Coordinates of C-alpha atoms in Angstrom, one line a residue:
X207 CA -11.5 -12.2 -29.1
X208 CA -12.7 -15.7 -28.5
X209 CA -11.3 -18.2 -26.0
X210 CA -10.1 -20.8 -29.2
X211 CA -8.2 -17.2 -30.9
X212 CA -6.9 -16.0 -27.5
X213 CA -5.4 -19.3 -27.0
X214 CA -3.8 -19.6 -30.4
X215 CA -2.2 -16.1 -30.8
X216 CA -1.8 -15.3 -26.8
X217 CA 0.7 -12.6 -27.5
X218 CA -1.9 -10.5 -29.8
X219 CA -3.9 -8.9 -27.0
X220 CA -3.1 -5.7 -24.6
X221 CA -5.3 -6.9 -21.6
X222 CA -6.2 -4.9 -18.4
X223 CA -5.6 -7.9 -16.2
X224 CA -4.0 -11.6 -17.5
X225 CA -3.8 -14.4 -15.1
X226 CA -0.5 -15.3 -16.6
X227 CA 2.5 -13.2 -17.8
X228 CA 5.6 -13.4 -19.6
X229 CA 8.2 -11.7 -21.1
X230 CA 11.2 -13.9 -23.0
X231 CA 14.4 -12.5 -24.2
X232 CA 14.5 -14.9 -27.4
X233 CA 12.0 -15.7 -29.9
X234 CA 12.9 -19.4 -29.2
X235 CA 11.9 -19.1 -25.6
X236 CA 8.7 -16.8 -26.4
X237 CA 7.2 -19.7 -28.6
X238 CA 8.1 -22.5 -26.1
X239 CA 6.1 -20.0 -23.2
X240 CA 3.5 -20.0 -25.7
X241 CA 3.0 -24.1 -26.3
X242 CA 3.4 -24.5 -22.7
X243 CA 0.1 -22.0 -22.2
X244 CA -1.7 -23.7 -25.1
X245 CA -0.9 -26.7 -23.3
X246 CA -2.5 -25.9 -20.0
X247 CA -5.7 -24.5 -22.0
X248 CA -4.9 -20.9 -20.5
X249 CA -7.0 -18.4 -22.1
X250 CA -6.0 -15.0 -19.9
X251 CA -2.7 -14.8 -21.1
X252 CA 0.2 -12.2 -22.3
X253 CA 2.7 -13.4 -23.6
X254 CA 5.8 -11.5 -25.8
X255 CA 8.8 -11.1 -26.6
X256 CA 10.6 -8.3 -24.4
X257 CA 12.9 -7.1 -21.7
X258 CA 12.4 -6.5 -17.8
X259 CA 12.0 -2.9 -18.3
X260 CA 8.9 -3.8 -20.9
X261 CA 7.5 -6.4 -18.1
X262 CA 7.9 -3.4 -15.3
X263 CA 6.3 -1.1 -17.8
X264 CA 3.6 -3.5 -18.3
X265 CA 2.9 -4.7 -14.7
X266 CA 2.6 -0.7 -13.8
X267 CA -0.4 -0.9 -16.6
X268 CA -2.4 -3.8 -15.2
X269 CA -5.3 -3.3 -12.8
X270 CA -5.3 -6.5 -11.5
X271 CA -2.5 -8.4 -10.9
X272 CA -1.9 -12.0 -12.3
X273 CA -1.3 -14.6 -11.0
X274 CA 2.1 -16.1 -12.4
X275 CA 4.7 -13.7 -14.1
X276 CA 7.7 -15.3 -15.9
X277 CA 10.8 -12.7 -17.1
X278 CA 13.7 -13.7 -18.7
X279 CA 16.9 -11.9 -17.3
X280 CA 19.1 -13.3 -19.9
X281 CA 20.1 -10.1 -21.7
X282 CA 20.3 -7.7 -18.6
X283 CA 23.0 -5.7 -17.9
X284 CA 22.0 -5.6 -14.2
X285 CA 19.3 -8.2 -13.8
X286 CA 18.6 -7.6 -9.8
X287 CA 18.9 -4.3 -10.3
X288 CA 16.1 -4.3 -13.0
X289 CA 14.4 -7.0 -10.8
X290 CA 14.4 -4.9 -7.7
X291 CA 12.9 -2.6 -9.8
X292 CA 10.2 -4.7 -11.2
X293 CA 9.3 -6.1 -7.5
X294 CA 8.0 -2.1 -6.9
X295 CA 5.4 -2.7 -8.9
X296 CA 4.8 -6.1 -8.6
X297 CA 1.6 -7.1 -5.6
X298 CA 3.3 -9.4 -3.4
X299 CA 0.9 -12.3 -3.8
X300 CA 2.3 -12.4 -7.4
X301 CA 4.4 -15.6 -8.4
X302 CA 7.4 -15.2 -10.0
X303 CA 9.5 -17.1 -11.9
X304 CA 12.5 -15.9 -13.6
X305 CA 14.2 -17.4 -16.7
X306 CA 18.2 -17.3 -17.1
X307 CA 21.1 -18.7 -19.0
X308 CA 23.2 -19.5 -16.3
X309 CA 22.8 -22.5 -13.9
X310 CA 24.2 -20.7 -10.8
X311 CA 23.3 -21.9 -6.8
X312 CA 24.4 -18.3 -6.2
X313 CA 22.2 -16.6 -8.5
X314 CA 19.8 -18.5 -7.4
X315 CA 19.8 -17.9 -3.5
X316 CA 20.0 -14.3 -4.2
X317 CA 16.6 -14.5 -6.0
X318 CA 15.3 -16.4 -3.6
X319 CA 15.6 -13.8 -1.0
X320 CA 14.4 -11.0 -3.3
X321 CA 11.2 -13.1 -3.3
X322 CA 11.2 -15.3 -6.1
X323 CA 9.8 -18.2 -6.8
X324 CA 11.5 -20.5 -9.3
X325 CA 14.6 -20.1 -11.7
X326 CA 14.8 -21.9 -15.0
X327 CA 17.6 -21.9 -17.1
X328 CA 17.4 -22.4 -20.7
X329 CA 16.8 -23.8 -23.2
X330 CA 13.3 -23.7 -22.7
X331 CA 11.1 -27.1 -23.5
X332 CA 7.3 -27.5 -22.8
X333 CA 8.0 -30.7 -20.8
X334 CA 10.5 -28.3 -18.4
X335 CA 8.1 -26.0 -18.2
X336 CA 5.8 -28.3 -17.1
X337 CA 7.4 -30.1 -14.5
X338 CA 8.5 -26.8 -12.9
X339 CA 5.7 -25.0 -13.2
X340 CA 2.9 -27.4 -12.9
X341 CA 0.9 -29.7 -15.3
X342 CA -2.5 -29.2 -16.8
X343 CA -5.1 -27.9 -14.0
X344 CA -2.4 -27.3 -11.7
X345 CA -2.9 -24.2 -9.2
X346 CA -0.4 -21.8 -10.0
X347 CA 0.4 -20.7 -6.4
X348 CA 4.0 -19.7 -5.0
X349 CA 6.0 -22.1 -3.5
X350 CA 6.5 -19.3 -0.4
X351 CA 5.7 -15.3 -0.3
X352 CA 8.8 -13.9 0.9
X353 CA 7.0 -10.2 0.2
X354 CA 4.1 -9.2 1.7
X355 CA 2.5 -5.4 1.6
X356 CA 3.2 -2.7 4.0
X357 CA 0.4 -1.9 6.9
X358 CA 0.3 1.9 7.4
X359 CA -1.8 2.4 10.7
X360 CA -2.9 6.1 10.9
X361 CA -4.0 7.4 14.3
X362 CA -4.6 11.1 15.4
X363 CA -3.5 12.3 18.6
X364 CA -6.9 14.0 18.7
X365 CA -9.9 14.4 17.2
X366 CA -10.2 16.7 14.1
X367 CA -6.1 16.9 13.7
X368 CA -6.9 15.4 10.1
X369 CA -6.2 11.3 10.2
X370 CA -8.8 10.7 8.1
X371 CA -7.5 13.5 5.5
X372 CA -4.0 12.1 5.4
X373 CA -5.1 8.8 5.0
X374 CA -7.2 9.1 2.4
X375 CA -5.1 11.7 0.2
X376 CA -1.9 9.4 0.7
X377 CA -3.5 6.3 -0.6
X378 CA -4.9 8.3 -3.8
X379 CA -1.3 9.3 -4.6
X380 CA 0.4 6.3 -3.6
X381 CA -2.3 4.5 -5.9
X382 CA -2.8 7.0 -8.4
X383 CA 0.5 8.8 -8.9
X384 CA 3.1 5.9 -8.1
X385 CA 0.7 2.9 -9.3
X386 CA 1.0 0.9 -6.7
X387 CA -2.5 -1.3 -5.5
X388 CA -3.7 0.2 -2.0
X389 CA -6.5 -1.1 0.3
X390 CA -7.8 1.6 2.2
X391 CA -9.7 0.5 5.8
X392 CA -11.9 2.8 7.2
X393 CA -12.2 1.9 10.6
X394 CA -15.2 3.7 12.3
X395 CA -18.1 1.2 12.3
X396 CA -20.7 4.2 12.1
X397 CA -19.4 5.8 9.0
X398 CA -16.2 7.9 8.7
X399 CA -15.2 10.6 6.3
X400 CA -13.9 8.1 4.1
X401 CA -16.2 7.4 1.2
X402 CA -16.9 11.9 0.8
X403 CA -12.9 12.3 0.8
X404 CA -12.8 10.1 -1.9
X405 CA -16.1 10.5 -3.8
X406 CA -17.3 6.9 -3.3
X407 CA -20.7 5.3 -2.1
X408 CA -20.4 2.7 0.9
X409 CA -21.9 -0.7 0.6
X410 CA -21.4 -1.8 4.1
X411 CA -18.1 -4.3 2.6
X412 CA -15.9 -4.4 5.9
X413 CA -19.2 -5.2 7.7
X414 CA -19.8 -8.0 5.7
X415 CA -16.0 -9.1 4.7
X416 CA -15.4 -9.6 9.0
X417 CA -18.8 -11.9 8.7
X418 CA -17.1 -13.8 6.1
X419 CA -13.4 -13.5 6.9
X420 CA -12.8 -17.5 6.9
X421 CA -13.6 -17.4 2.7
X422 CA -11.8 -15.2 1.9
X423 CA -10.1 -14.9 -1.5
X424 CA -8.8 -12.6 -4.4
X425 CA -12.2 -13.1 -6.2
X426 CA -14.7 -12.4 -2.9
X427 CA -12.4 -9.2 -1.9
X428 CA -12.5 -8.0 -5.4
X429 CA -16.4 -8.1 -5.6
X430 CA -16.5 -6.5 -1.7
X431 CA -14.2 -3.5 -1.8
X432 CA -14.8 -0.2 -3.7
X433 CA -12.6 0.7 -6.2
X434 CA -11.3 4.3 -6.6
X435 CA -9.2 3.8 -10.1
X436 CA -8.2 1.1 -11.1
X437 CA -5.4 0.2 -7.9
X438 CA -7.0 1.9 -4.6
X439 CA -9.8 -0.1 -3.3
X440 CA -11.8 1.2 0.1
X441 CA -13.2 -0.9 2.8
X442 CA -16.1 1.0 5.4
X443 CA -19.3 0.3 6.9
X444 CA -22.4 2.5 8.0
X445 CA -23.8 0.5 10.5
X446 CA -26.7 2.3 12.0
X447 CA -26.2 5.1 15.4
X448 CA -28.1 3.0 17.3
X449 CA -26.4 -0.8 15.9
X450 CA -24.6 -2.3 19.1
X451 CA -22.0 -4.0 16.3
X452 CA -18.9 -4.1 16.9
X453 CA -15.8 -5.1 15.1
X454 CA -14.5 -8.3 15.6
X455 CA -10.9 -7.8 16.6
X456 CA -9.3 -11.1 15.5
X457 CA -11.1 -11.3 12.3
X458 CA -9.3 -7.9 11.9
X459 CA -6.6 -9.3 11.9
X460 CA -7.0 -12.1 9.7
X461 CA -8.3 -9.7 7.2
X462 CA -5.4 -6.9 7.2
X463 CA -3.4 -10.2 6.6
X464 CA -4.7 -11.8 4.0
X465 CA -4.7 -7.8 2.0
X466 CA -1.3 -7.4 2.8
X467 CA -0.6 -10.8 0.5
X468 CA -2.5 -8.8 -2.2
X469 CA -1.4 -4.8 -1.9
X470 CA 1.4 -3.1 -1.5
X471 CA -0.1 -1.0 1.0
X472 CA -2.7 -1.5 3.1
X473 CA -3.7 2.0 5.0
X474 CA -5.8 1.5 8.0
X475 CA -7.6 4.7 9.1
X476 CA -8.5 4.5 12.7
X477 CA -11.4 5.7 14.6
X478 CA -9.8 6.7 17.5
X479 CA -6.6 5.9 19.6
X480 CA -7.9 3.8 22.0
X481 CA -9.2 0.2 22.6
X482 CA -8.1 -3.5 21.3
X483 CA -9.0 -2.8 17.4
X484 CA -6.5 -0.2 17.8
X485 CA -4.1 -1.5 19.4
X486 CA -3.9 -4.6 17.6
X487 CA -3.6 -2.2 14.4
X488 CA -0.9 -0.5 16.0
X489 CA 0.7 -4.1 17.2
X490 CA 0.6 -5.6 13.5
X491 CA 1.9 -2.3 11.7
X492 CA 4.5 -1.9 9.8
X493 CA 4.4 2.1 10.0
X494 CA 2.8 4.2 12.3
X495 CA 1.6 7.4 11.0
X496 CA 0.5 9.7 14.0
X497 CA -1.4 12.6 12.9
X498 CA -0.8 15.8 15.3
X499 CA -1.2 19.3 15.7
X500 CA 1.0 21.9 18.1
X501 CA -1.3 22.2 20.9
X502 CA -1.2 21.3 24.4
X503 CA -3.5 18.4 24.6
X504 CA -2.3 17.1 21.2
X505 CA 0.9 17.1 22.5
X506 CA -0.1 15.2 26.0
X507 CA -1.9 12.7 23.8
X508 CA 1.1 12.3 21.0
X509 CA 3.3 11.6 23.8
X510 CA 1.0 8.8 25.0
X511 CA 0.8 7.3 21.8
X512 CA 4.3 7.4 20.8
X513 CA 5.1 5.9 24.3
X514 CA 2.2 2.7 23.0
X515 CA 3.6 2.7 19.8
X516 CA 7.3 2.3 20.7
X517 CA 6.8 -0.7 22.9
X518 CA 5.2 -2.9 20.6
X519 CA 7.0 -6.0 20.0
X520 CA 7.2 -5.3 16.5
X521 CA 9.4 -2.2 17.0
X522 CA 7.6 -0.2 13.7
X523 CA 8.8 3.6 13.1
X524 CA 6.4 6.0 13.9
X525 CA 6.1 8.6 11.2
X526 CA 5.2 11.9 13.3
X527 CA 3.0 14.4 10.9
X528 CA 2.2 18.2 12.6
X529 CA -0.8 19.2 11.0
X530 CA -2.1 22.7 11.3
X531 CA -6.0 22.1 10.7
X532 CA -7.0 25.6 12.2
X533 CA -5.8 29.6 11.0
X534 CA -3.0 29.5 13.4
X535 CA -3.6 32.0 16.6
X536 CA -1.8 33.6 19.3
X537 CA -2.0 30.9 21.8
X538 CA -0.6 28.0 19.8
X539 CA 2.8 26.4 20.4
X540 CA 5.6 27.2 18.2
X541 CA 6.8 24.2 16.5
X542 CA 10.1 24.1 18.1
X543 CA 8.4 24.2 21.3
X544 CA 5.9 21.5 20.7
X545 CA 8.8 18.9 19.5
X546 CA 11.0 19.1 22.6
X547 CA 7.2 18.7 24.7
X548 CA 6.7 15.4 23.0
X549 CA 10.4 14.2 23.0
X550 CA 11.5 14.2 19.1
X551 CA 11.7 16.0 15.8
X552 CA 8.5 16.2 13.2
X553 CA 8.6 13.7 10.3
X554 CA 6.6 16.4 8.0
X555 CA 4.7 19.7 8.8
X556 CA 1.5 20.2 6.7
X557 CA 0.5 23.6 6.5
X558 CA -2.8 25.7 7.1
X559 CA -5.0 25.7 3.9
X560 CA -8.5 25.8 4.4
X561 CA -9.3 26.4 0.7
X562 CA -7.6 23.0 -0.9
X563 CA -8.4 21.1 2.5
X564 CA -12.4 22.0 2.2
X565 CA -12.9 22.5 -1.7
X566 CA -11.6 19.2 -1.8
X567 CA -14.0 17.5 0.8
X568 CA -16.9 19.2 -0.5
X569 CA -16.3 19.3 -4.4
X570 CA -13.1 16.8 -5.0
X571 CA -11.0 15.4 -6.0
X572 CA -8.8 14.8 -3.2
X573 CA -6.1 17.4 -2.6
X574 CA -3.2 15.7 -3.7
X575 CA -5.0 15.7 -7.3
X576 CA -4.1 19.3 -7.3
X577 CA -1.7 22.4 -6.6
X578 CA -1.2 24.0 -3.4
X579 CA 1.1 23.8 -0.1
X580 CA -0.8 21.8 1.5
X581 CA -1.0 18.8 -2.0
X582 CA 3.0 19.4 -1.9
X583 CA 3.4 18.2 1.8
X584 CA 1.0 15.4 1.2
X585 CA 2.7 13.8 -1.5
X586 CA 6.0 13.9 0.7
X587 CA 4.6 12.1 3.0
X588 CA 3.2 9.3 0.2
X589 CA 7.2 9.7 -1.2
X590 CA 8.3 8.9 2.2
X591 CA 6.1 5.6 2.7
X592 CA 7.2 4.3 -0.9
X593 CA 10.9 5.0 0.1
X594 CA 11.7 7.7 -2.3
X595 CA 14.2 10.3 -1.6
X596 CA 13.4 13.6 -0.6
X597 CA 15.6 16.2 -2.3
X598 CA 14.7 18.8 0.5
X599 CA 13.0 19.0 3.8
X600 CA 10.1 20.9 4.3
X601 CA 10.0 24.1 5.5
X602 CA 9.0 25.5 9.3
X603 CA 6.3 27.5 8.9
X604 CA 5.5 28.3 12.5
X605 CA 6.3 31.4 13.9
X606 CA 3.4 31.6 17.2
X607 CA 4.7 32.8 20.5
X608 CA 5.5 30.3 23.4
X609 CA 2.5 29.2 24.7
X610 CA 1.8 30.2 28.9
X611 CA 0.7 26.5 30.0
X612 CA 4.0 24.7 28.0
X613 CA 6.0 24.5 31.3
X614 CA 3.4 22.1 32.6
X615 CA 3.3 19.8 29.9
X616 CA 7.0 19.4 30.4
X617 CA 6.7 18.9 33.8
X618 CA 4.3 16.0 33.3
X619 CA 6.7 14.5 30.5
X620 CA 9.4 14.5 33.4

C-alpha cells in the first residue's frame, strides 16, 4: 500500500506493528480519529471502529508495540475492568489515551493511577484532538509512565542447578504462550547457554549495547537484540576466554532500565551469585528467582542468598524453585528436610527428566514447547510471574532418605 493510500483509508490495513492505534466506539468518533491522523501526515496507522476487547485482541497480535493507543470506553459495561485487562498486554512505554462520555475528575484520577495518559470526552473534533494530543510533528510521548516492566533476576544457588534452563524456558512461554514482550539478558560475558537453549546465533549485542548505553532508543535496541518470535528478544555476548572485558555495572543498570520502559519482563540470567553485577541485579529486581536443588551445599548457598536477597532495600519476593537436575540417589535430602535447612517452604519443585531437559538443549525447541513433567512445572512457574492463579500446587516428588551430614547444616543455620 502506498504512503498517499495508507493515509487516506488508515483503517484498511491489518499491520504487524502501527505507530498509532485506535479503537472508537462510534462511527462519528472513528472518522474524526481518522482527519486528525491525516492531519498529522501519519502514515503507520490502525485505525477502526471497535470495542476494548477488539483493541486487547489486537494489541496481543502486534509485534511491536506503537507508540500512542487511543480506546474509547464509552460503551463498556466495566471499562477498568476491560482496561485492566488491556494494560496485560499493553508494553509499558505505550501511551494511552482513553476516550469517554463522561466528564468525571473521579473517573479520571482512577485512570491516572492505572497508568493512563490522557482522557477526552466527546464529542470528538480534530482541533480537540489536536490540542490534547499534540499538533503536526509533535512527539507523541507520555506525559508520565506510571507502568514499567517487571525485572526477574535468576540466580542459582550453584552451579549446574539449571538457572540458565529456567530462564530461558520461562521467557519462551511468558513470550510465546501469554504474548507478552520479554528481553532476555544473558549475563556471562564469555558465552552462556543462552543462545543453544533457544536456537539463536549471538552477535555480541549486550557487548556492544553497554558501549553505547547513553543512545539508547526503541530503534537502536530493536536492531541490537535477537529476536526469538516475534515478542522475546535475547541480549549475550561471546567475548573471547582470554578478553579481560568486563561488564560495566552502572551501564547495567541504565540498560535493564530503559528495557523495563519497553517489556513487560525483563529476565536477567546471571552468571553466578556473586560480585557487584550481581548484586546490583539483585538490588534493582522486582522478583528474585533462586534456582536450587536439595543438596547440602545448595542448601548452605540458598541460605546465603536468600539472607542477600531479603535485605535489599527494595524488599522483592524471592521465588524459591528446587530443581532436581540429577537421577535422584540415596544420599540426597528429602525435600522436607532441605526446606526446614534453608528456613522456608519451596515456591515450585521441578522434577527429574533428563530426556525433555537434554532433547531440548541438543535438538529444541525449548521444553516448555512440549509435553512432559518437567514442561508442566515450568509453565507454573511462567503462570506464577504473570500473576495467574494456580488451581493446584504441585506435587512432592521426593521420597530420599535423611541425609547423614543434615544436622550440621542446621547447626551452622543456628
Amino acid at each position: 500500500m502506498s504512503l498517499i493510500d495508507n493515509l487516506a483509508h488508515p483503517t484498511r490495513s491489518v499491520p504487524n506493528h502501527a505507530d498509532f492505534v485506535a479503537f472508537l466506539a462510534d462511527a462519528d468518533s472513528t472518522d474524526a480519529v481518522e482527519r486528525f491522523a491525516l492531519s498529522r501526515m501519519m502514515p503507520h496507522t490502525h485505525i477502526r471502529q471497535g470495542s476494548i476487547a477488539d483493541a486487547t485482541e489486537f494489541m496481543s497480535r502486534l509485534e511491536r508495540p506503537p507508540r500512542q493507543l487511543v480506546v474509547d470506553i464509552s460503551t463498556s459495561a466495566m471499562a477498568l475492568s476491560e482496561l485492566a485487562a488491556l494494560a496485560e498486554v499493553c508494553a509499558p512505554s505505550i501511551s494511552v489515551v482513553v476516550i469517554g462520555e463522561r466528564n468525571d475528575v473521579g473517573l479520571f484520577r482512577e485512570l491516572l493511577r492505572m497508568g493512563v495518559d490522557e482522557y477526552i470526552s466527546k464529542p470528538l473534533t480534530v482541533d480537540l484532538l489536536t490540542r490534547l494530543l499534540g499538533g503536526p510533528g509533535a512527539a507523541m510521548q507520555p506525559v508520565h509512565q506510571v507502568r514499567t516492566g517487571k525485572l526477574v533476576a535468576c540466580v542459582g544457588a550453584r552451579g549446574g542447578v539449571g538457572a540458565s534452563t529456567v530462564a530461558a524456558n520461562v521467557a519462551w512461554y511468558l513470550s510465546h504462550s501469554i504474548e507478552r514482550r520479554v528481553a532476555l539478558i544473558d549475563l556471562d560475558p564469555f558465552g552462556g547457554p543462552m543462545t543453544i537453549l533457544l536456537g539463536t546465533q549471538c552477535n555480541n549485542g549486550l557487548t556492544d549495547v553497554l558501549k553505547n548505553v547513553r543512545r539508547l532508543d526503541p530503534q537502536y535496541l530493536e536492531r541490537t537484540m535477537v529476536g526469538v518470535g516475534g515478542k522475546l528478544f535475547v541480549l549475550s555476548a561471546q567475548n573471547a576466554l582470554d578478553s579481560a572485558e568486563i561488564l560495566d555495572t552502572e551501564a547495567l543498570r541504565e540498560l535493564v532500565g530503559e528495557l523495563k520502559r519497553h517489556f513487560h519482563y525483563v529476565i536477567v540470567d546471571m552468571a553466578g551469585r556473586a560480585g557487584a553485577t550481581n548484586i546490583a541485579m539483585l538490588e534493582e529486581a522486582q522478583v528474585v528467582a533462586l534456582v536450587t536443588e536439595p543438596s547440602v551445599y545448595a542448601a548452605r548457598e540458598t541460605a546465603r542468598l536468600m539472607r542477600t536477597a531479603e535485605t535489599r532495600d527494595a524488599h522483592a519476593p524471592v521465588m524459591l524453585i528446587v530443581n532436581q537436575p540429577r537421577q535422584p540417589g540415596k544420599g540426597e535430602l528429602a525435600l522436607h528436610d532441605f526446606e526446614e535447612a534453608v528456613g522456608r517452604r519451596a515456591s515450585h519443585v521441578l522434577p527429574y527428566d533428563h530426556d525433555a531437559a537434554s532433547r531440548a538443549e541438543n535438538l529444541g525447541p525449548p521444553v516448555v514447547a512440549e509435553r512432559s513433567a518437567l514442561a508442566t512445572a515450568l509453565k507454573r512457574v511462567g503462570d506464577d510471574l504473570a500473576g495467574r492463579r494456580l488451581d493446584d500446587k504441585p506435587k512432592k516428588t521426593f521420597s530420599f532418605r535423611d541425609h547423614p551430614l543434615l544436622r550440621h547444616l542446621l547447626e551452622w543455620r543456628a
